Amino acid sequence: MADPVSIEFLYEPDCSSTEVALARLRETCREEAHAGGIAMVEVTSDEQAAALRFPGSPTIRIDGRDIDTSGDGSERFALVCRAYRLPDGRITPFPPKELIRTALRDATRRRSVSLSAGR
């Protein structure tokens, strides 16, 4: 059986979105029967943010990939609260559950393809 996908939750301690975002992540992991844990990464300085390529809090990475692909190419890394775009175009401070779910399923699918290809 394959190892579960790795999940990182990167956050700035003073960001007001942390609790809701983490609850959404945990709930989605339960719904998707994700067996692995969540690595919590506290980001406390702009230097650390730059080193981690942290576009803002909260950031969720699954198998090293940002769940929000529009954030992958960001060149601005800092201790800021992050915004996410809903499917209808509105902005929210919380990652939408469907964005988390899609990223989790995509990572699981990529792992399955790699295993079946013998990699």
XYZ file of C-alpha atoms in Angstrom:
119
model
C 0.000 0.000 0.000
C 1.257 3.481 -0.820
C 2.198 5.979 1.835
C -0.435 8.656 2.335
C 0.171 12.013 0.728
C 2.076 14.511 2.856
C 0.218 17.576 4.052
C 1.790 20.755 5.405
C -0.189 23.541 7.043
C 1.917 26.701 7.096
C 0.636 29.561 9.204
C 1.526 32.830 10.863
C 0.534 32.655 14.562
C -1.384 35.954 14.580
C -3.430 35.238 11.451
C -7.131 35.154 12.325
C -7.850 32.634 9.529
C -5.735 29.837 11.012
C -8.356 28.058 13.133
C -11.090 27.978 10.488
C -8.649 26.925 7.752
C -7.177 24.137 9.885
C -10.666 22.901 10.807
C -11.613 22.809 7.095
C -8.428 20.914 6.271
C -8.999 18.343 9.038
C -12.654 17.890 8.088
C -11.798 17.401 4.418
C -9.068 14.899 5.319
C -11.619 12.917 7.360
C -14.155 13.019 4.524
C -11.510 11.819 2.056
C -10.244 9.127 4.473
C -6.728 10.593 4.497
C -4.737 8.364 6.841
C -1.671 10.565 7.281
C -1.052 13.438 9.620
C -0.725 17.145 9.044
C 2.677 18.773 9.556
C 2.185 22.130 11.260
C 4.736 24.759 10.189
C 4.709 28.010 12.149
C 6.184 30.908 10.172
C 7.469 33.732 12.374
C 9.680 35.977 10.233
C 9.887 37.417 6.743
C 13.217 35.591 6.315
C 11.575 32.272 7.140
C 8.657 33.166 4.847
C 11.088 33.760 1.980
C 13.018 30.541 2.690
C 9.769 28.529 2.740
C 8.321 30.388 -0.268
C 5.368 31.262 1.963
C 2.834 33.461 0.122
C 0.733 34.075 3.226
C -1.216 32.513 6.053
C -2.676 29.999 5.895
C -0.931 27.999 3.177
C -1.675 24.325 2.595
C 0.711 22.152 0.614
C -0.017 18.587 -0.389
C 3.005 16.582 -1.500
C 4.872 19.885 -1.651
C 2.357 21.614 -3.949
C 0.310 24.626 -2.938
C -3.395 23.750 -3.083
C -4.016 27.081 -4.803
C -2.147 26.809 -8.075
C -2.556 30.532 -8.634
C -0.221 30.943 -5.639
C 2.515 28.662 -6.984
C 4.252 31.351 -9.003
C 4.157 34.069 -6.370
C 7.389 35.964 -5.948
C 6.093 37.814 -2.886
C 6.746 35.926 0.329
C 5.991 37.536 3.682
C 4.129 37.325 6.969
C 0.731 38.342 5.643
C -2.742 36.881 5.745
C -3.602 35.134 2.525
C -6.732 35.458 0.410
C -8.355 32.749 -1.692
C -10.769 33.123 -4.584
C -14.094 31.296 -4.503
C -15.466 29.706 -7.711
C -17.860 32.655 -8.099
C -14.958 35.117 -7.984
C -15.451 36.419 -4.455
C -12.435 36.643 -2.143
C -12.248 34.784 1.180
C -9.556 34.517 3.875
C -10.171 30.773 4.149
C -9.177 28.062 1.677
C -12.397 26.636 0.187
C -13.028 22.988 1.063
C -13.388 22.088 -2.616
C -9.912 23.487 -3.294
C -8.515 21.290 -0.501
C -10.488 18.264 -1.694
C -9.379 18.667 -5.318
C -5.715 19.021 -4.321
C -5.925 15.967 -2.049
C -7.548 13.843 -4.753
C -5.075 15.039 -7.401
C -2.107 14.144 -5.170
C -3.588 10.720 -4.425
C -4.156 10.159 -8.151
C -0.564 11.195 -8.982
C 0.736 8.713 -6.419
C -1.428 5.934 -7.843
C -0.165 6.621 -11.359
C 3.451 6.621 -10.137
C 2.949 3.310 -8.332
C 1.288 1.665 -11.313
C 4.141 2.873 -13.519
C 6.610 1.241 -11.134
C 8.286 4.465 -9.993
